[in-house]
XYZ file of C-alpha atoms in Angstrom:
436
model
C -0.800 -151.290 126.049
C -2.390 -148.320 124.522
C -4.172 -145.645 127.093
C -6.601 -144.741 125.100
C -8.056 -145.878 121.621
C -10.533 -145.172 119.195
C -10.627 -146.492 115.641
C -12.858 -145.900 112.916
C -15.488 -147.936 112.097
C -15.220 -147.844 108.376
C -12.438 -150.036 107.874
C -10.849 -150.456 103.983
C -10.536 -153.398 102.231
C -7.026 -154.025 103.582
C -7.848 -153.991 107.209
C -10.871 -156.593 106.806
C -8.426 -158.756 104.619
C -6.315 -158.340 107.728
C -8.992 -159.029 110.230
C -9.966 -161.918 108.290
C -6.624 -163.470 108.362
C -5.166 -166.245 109.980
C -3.615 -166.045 113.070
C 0.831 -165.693 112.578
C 2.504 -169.293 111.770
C 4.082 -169.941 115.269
C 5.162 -172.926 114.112
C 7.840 -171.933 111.620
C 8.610 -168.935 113.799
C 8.646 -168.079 117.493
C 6.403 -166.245 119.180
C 8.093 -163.295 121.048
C 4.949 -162.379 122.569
C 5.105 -158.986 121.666
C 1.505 -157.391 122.613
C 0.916 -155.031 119.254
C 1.035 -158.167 116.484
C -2.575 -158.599 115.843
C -3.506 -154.891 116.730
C -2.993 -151.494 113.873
C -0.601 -148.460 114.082
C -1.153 -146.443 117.042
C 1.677 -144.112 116.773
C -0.093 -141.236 118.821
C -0.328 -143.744 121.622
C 1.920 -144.189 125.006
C 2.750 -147.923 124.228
C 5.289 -150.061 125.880
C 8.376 -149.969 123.857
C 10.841 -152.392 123.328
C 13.432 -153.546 124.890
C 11.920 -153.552 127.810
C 14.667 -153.788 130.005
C 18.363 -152.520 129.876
C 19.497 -154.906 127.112
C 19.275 -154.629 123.192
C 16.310 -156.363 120.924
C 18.836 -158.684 119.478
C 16.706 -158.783 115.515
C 14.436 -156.198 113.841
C 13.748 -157.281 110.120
C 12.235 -153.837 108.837
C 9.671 -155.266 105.927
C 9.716 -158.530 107.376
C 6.825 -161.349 107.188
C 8.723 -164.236 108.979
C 10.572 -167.044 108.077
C 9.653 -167.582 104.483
C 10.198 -170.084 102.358
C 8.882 -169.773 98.348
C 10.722 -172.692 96.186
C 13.337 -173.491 98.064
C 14.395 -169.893 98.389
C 14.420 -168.551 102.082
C 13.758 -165.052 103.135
C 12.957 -163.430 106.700
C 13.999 -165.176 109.968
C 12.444 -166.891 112.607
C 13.118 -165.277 115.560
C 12.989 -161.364 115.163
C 10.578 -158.414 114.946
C 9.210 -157.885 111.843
C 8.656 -154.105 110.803
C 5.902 -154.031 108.248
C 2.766 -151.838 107.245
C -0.108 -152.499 109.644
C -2.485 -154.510 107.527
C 0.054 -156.235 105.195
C 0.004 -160.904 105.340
C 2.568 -162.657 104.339
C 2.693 -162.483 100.455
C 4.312 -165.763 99.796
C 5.448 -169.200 100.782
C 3.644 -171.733 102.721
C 2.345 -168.994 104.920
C 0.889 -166.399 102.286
C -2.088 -164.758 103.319
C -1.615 -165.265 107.165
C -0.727 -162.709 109.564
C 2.871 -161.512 109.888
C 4.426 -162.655 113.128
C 5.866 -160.683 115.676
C 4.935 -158.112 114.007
C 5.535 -154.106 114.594
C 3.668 -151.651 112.542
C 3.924 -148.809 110.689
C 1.521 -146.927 108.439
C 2.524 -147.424 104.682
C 5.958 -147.991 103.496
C 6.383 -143.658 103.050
C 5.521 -143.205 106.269
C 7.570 -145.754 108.144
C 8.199 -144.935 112.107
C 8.492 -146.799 114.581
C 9.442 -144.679 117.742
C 6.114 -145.433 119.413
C 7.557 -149.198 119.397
C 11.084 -149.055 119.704
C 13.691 -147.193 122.191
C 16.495 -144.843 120.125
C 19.772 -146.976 119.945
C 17.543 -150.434 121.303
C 18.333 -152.686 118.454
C 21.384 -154.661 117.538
C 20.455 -155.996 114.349
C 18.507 -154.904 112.319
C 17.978 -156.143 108.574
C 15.634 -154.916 105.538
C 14.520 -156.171 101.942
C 12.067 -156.403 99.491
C 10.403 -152.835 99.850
C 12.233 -149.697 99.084
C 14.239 -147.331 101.483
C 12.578 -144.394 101.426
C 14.463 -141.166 103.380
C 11.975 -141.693 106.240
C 12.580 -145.564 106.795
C 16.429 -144.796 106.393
C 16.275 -142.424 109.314
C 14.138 -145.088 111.050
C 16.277 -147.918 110.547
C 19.347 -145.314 112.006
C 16.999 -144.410 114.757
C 16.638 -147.913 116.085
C 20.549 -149.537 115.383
C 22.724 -149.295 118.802
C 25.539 -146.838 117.488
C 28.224 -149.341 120.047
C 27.150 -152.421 118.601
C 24.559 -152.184 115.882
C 24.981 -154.169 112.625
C 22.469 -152.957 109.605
C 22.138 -155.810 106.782
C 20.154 -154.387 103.296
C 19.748 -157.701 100.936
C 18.881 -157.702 97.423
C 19.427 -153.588 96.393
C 21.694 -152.495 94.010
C 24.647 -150.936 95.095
C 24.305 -147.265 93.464
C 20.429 -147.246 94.241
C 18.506 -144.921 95.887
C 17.568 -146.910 98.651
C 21.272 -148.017 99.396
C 22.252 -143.890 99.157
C 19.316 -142.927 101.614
C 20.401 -145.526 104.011
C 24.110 -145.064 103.635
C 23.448 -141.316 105.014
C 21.896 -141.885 107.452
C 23.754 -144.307 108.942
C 27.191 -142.921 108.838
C 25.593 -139.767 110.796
C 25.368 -142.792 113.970
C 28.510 -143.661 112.833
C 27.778 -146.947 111.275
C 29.915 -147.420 108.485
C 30.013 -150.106 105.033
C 32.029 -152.873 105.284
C 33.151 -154.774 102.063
C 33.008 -158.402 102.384
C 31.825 -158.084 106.042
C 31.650 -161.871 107.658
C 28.374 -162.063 108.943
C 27.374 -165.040 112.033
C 25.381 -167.629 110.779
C 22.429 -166.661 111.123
C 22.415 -163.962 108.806
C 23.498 -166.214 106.167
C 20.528 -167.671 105.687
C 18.982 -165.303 102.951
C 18.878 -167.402 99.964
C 16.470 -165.613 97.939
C 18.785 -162.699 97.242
C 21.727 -162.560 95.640
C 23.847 -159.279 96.977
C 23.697 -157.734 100.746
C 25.415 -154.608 101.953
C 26.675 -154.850 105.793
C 26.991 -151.923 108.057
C 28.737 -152.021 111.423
C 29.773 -150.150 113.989
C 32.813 -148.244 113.956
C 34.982 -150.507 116.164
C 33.619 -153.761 114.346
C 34.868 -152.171 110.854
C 37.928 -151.255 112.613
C 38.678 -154.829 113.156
C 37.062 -156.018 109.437
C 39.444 -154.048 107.839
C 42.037 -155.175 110.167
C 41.496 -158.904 109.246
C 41.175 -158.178 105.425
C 44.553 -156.602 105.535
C 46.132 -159.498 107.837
C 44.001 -162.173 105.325
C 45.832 -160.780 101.752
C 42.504 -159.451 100.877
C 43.491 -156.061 99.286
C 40.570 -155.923 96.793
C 37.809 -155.652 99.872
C 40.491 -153.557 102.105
C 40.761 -150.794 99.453
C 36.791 -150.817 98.797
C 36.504 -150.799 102.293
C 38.598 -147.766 102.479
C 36.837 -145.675 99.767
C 33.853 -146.218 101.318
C 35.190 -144.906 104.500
C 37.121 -141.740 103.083
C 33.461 -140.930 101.140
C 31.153 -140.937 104.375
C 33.709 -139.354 107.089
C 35.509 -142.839 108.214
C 39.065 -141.229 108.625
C 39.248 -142.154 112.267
C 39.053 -145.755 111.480
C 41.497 -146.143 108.388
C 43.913 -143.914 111.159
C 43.062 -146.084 113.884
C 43.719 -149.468 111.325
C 46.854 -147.911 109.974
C 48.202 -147.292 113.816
C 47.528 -151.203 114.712
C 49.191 -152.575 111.572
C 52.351 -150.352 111.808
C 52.920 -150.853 115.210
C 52.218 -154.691 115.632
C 54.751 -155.402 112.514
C 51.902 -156.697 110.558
C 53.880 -157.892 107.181
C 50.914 -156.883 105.090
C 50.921 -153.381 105.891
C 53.636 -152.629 103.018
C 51.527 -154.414 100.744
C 48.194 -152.689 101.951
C 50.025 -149.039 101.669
C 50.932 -150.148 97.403
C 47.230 -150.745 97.147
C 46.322 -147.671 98.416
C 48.893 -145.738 96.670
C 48.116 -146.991 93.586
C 44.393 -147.018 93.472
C 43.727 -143.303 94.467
C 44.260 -143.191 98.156
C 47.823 -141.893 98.612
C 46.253 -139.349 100.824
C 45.753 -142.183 103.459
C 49.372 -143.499 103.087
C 50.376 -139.964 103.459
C 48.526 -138.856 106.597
C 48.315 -141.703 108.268
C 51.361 -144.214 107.703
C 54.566 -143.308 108.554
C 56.836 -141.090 106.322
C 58.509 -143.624 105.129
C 55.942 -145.477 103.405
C 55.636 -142.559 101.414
C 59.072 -142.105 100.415
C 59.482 -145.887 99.537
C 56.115 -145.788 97.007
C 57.054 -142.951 95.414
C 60.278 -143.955 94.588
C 62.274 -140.887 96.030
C 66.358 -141.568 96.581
C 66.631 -142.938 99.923
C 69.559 -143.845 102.424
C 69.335 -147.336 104.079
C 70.863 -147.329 107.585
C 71.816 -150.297 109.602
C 69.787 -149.687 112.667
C 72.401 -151.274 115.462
C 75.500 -150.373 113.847
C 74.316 -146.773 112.413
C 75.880 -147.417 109.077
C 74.545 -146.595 105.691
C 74.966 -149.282 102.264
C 77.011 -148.634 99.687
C 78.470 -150.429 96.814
C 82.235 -150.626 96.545
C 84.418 -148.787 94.171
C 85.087 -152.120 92.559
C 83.862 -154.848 90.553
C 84.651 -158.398 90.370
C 84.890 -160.389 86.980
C 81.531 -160.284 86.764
C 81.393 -156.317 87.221
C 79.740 -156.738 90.395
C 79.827 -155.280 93.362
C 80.345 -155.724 96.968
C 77.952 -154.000 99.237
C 78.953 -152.538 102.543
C 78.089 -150.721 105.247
C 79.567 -147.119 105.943
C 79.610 -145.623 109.241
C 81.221 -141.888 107.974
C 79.019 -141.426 104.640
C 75.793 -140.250 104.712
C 75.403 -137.963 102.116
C 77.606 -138.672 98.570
C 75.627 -140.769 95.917
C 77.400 -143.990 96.609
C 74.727 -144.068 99.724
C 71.755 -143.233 97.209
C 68.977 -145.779 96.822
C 66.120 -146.437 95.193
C 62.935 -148.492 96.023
C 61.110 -149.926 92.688
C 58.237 -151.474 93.821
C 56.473 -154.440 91.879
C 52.930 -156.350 92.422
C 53.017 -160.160 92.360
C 51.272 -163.161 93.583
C 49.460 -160.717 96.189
C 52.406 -158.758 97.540
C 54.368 -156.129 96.937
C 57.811 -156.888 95.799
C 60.983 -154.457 95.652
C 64.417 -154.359 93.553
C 66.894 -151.821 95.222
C 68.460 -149.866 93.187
C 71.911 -147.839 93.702
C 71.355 -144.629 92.402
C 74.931 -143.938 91.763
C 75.679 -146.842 89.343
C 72.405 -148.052 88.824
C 73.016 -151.373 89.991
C 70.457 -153.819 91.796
C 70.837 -155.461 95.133
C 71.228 -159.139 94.905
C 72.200 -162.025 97.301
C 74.982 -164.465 95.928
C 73.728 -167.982 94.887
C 76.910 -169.218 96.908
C 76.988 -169.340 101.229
C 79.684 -169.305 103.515
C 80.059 -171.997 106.435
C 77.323 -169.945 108.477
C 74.975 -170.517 105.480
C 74.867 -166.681 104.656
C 74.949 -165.028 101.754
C 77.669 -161.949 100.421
C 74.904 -159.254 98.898
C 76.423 -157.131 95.688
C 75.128 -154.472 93.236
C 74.737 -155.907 90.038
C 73.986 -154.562 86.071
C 71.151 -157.301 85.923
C 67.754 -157.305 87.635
C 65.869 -160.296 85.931
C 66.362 -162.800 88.909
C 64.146 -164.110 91.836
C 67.547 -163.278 93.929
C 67.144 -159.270 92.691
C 63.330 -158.447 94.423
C 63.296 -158.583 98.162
C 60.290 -158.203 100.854
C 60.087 -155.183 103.260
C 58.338 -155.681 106.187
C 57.721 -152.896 108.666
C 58.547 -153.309 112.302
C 58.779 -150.700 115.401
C 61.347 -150.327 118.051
C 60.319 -148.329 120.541
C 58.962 -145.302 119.111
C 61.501 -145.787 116.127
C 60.284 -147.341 112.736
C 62.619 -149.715 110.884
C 62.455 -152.093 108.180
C 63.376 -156.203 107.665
C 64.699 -156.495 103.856
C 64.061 -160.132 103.417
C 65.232 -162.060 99.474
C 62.742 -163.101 98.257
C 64.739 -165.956 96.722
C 66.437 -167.692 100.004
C 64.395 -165.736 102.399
C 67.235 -164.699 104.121
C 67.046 -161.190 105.957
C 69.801 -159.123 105.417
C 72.283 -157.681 108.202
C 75.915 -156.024 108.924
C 78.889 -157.968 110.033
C 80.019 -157.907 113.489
C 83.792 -157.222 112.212
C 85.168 -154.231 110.339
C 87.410 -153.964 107.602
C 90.589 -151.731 108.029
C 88.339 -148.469 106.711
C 85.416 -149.310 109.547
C 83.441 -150.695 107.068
C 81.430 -153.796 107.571
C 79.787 -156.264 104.878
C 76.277 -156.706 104.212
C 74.862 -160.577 104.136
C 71.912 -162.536 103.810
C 71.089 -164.176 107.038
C 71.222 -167.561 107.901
C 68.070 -167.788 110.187
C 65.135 -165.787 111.783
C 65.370 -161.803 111.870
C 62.363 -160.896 112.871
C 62.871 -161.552 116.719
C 65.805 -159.417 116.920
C 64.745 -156.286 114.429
C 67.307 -154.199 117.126
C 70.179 -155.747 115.052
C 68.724 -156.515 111.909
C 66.226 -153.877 111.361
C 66.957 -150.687 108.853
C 66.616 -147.316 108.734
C 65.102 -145.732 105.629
C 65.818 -141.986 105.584
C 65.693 -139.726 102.433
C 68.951 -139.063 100.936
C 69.461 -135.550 101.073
């Protein structure tokens, strides 16, 4: 409670509106019991401050009235803190004209501060709409989210608006960062009165957002997610992101690293994936080593009737053009897609639509690239500190590997594989070096 107070006796048409009100509806909401509802700003005051203890306030709805619920339309909550000016009633709903509940005030909505009432960091969610975000209730609203767990929700403002900007700011300076398409708990989801929100979260929860929108296939909010990052000093978590999905073998990450590439962020894929990834997007000549027999593909000096031609691997050539590749990266049904290309005679890797009694599959270099057989899947994987790839047709879904015999020059055939590859990527992962 306050120490000391003294208010004026001429009191303004809003404070005996106030006075005058009904008590808060503590029927729709709950009463929190917080001591400074029914009493005005006394920011010069030493007030208890919430929490109280060594825990977090787990709601704060800055410009909050309450539940509220206006034809059919719900706004406000029923168990938080509402931050509101000192002699402002609920303005609509069943309630209108009542007192707001739980209710912590500030002066006006320009002069909007509430460290007389709330600890620095004691709040894990807080949420705000309907009034605008001035500078001052920005820094407020930073003030008061936990920078370890905090989650800021602003419903119903415009995306480019100057409320959204003020709070974005300030937010990112406690390291709380915008996530696109954030999934917020239930309770959150209740806001049916406004039609667009904009979630902010704590570094290590937008770490694992973006995570889960690049495991999900959902490119669209990863890469928004991303800008949004790069523009307000995220770099440490797209690194951090980047790091998990390369070294857990996450399939997606290839397709995650086109996306980025090709909508303006190649700067990620080149700082923080591994080389590779940038030598495979940008279509540079590669070499592509078996990783447990150390031997590089080529295509053979001959064709068949069909001027095709067998592909081997070659444990003595690492350098002449017959071991030149080429990565030509396609977009399709959510994933990126790749023909390989010989460099050398400008033929495309393809499996044949024939198998032998294993069920595998001869590969060969051939003129045409119009078939399913002709685009494969790469799919990053780590062994030890080493990165390799699985080449997987996307046709029979077979991954592809060297033989375990040589022909009479040490060379070994390439084939589709007849089974799983990615439990073994030892043996059946590759190498992707550049070619000179």
């Amino acid at each position: 409670m306050p120490t000391s107070f003294s208010h004026s006796q001429v009191k303004t048409p809003s404070e005996k509106e106030w006075e005058a009100a009904s008590e808060p509806d503590y029927h729709t909401n709950e009463d929190l019991l917080y001591p400074y509802t029914s009493m005005p700003y006394f920011g010069m005051y030493d007030l208890v401050k919430i929490p109280t203890d060594r825990g977090l306030v787990h709601h704060v709805n800055y410009w909050g009235e309450g539940k509220v619920t206006n034809l059919e339309k719900v706004r406000g909550f029923s168990r938080s803190y509402n931050v509101n000016e000192q002699f402002a009633l609920v303005s609509k709903g069943h309630s209108k004209g009542t007192q707001i509940p739980n209710r912590i005030p500030v002066v006006s909505v320009d002069d909007s501060d509430t460290s007389s009432y709330i600890t620095d960091g004691g709040v894990k969610t807080v949420t705000i709409s309907t009034k605008p975000i001035s500078k001052r209730c920005a820094a407020d609203v930073a003030r008061i989210a936990n920078a370890s767990e905090g989650l800021v929700v602003a419903y119903g403002y415009s995306d480019n608006s100057d409320d959204i900007q003020n709070l974005e700011r300030e937010l990112v300076k406690k390291g709380l960062y915008y996530g696109v398409g954030y999934e917020l708990p239930a309770d959150l989801k209740t806001q049916t009165e406004f039609s667009t929100k904009r979630v902010f979260a704590d570094a290590t929860s937008i770490n694992n957002h973006l995570y889960n929108l690049v495991t999900g296939g959902d490119y669209i909010n990863a890469v928004k997610t991303v800008s949004s990052l790069v523009n307000n000093q995220g770099y440490g978590v797209c690194r951090d992101v980047v790091s998990r999905l390369v070294s857990q073998g996450i399939k997606n990450a290839m397709s995650f690293a086109y996306k980025l590439w090709h909508e303006g962020h190649k700067d990620i894929v080149v700082d923080y994936f591994p080389s590779e990834f940038q030598l495979i997007l940008d279509q540079k000549r590669i070499k592509l080593i078996g990783k447990h027999y150390n031997q590089a593909l080529k295509l053979d000096a001959n064709v068949d009737w069909y001027n095709d031609r067998l592909i081997w691997g070659d444990g003595k050539d690492y350098t002449s053009y017959r071991v030149s590749w080429r990565l030509i990266s396609l977009w399709e049904n959510n994933n990126v897609i790749f023909k390989i290309q010989n460099t050398e005679h400008n033929m495309y890797l393809k499996l044949d639509v024939n198998v032998d009694s294993y069920g595998d599959r001869k590969t060969w270099g051939s003129n045409d690239s119009s078939e399913k057989r002709h685009t494969w899947f790469l799919y990053p994987v780590k062994v030890g500190d080493q990165q390799l790839f699985l080449i997987e047709n996307r046709e029979y879904r077979q991954g592809l590997k060297l033989d375990a015999s040589v022909d009479w020059y040490g060379d070994r055939l390439v084939w589709g594989n007849n089974g799983v590859v990615a439990t073994n990527p030892e043996y059946f992962g590759f190498i992707i070096q550049p070619w000179q």
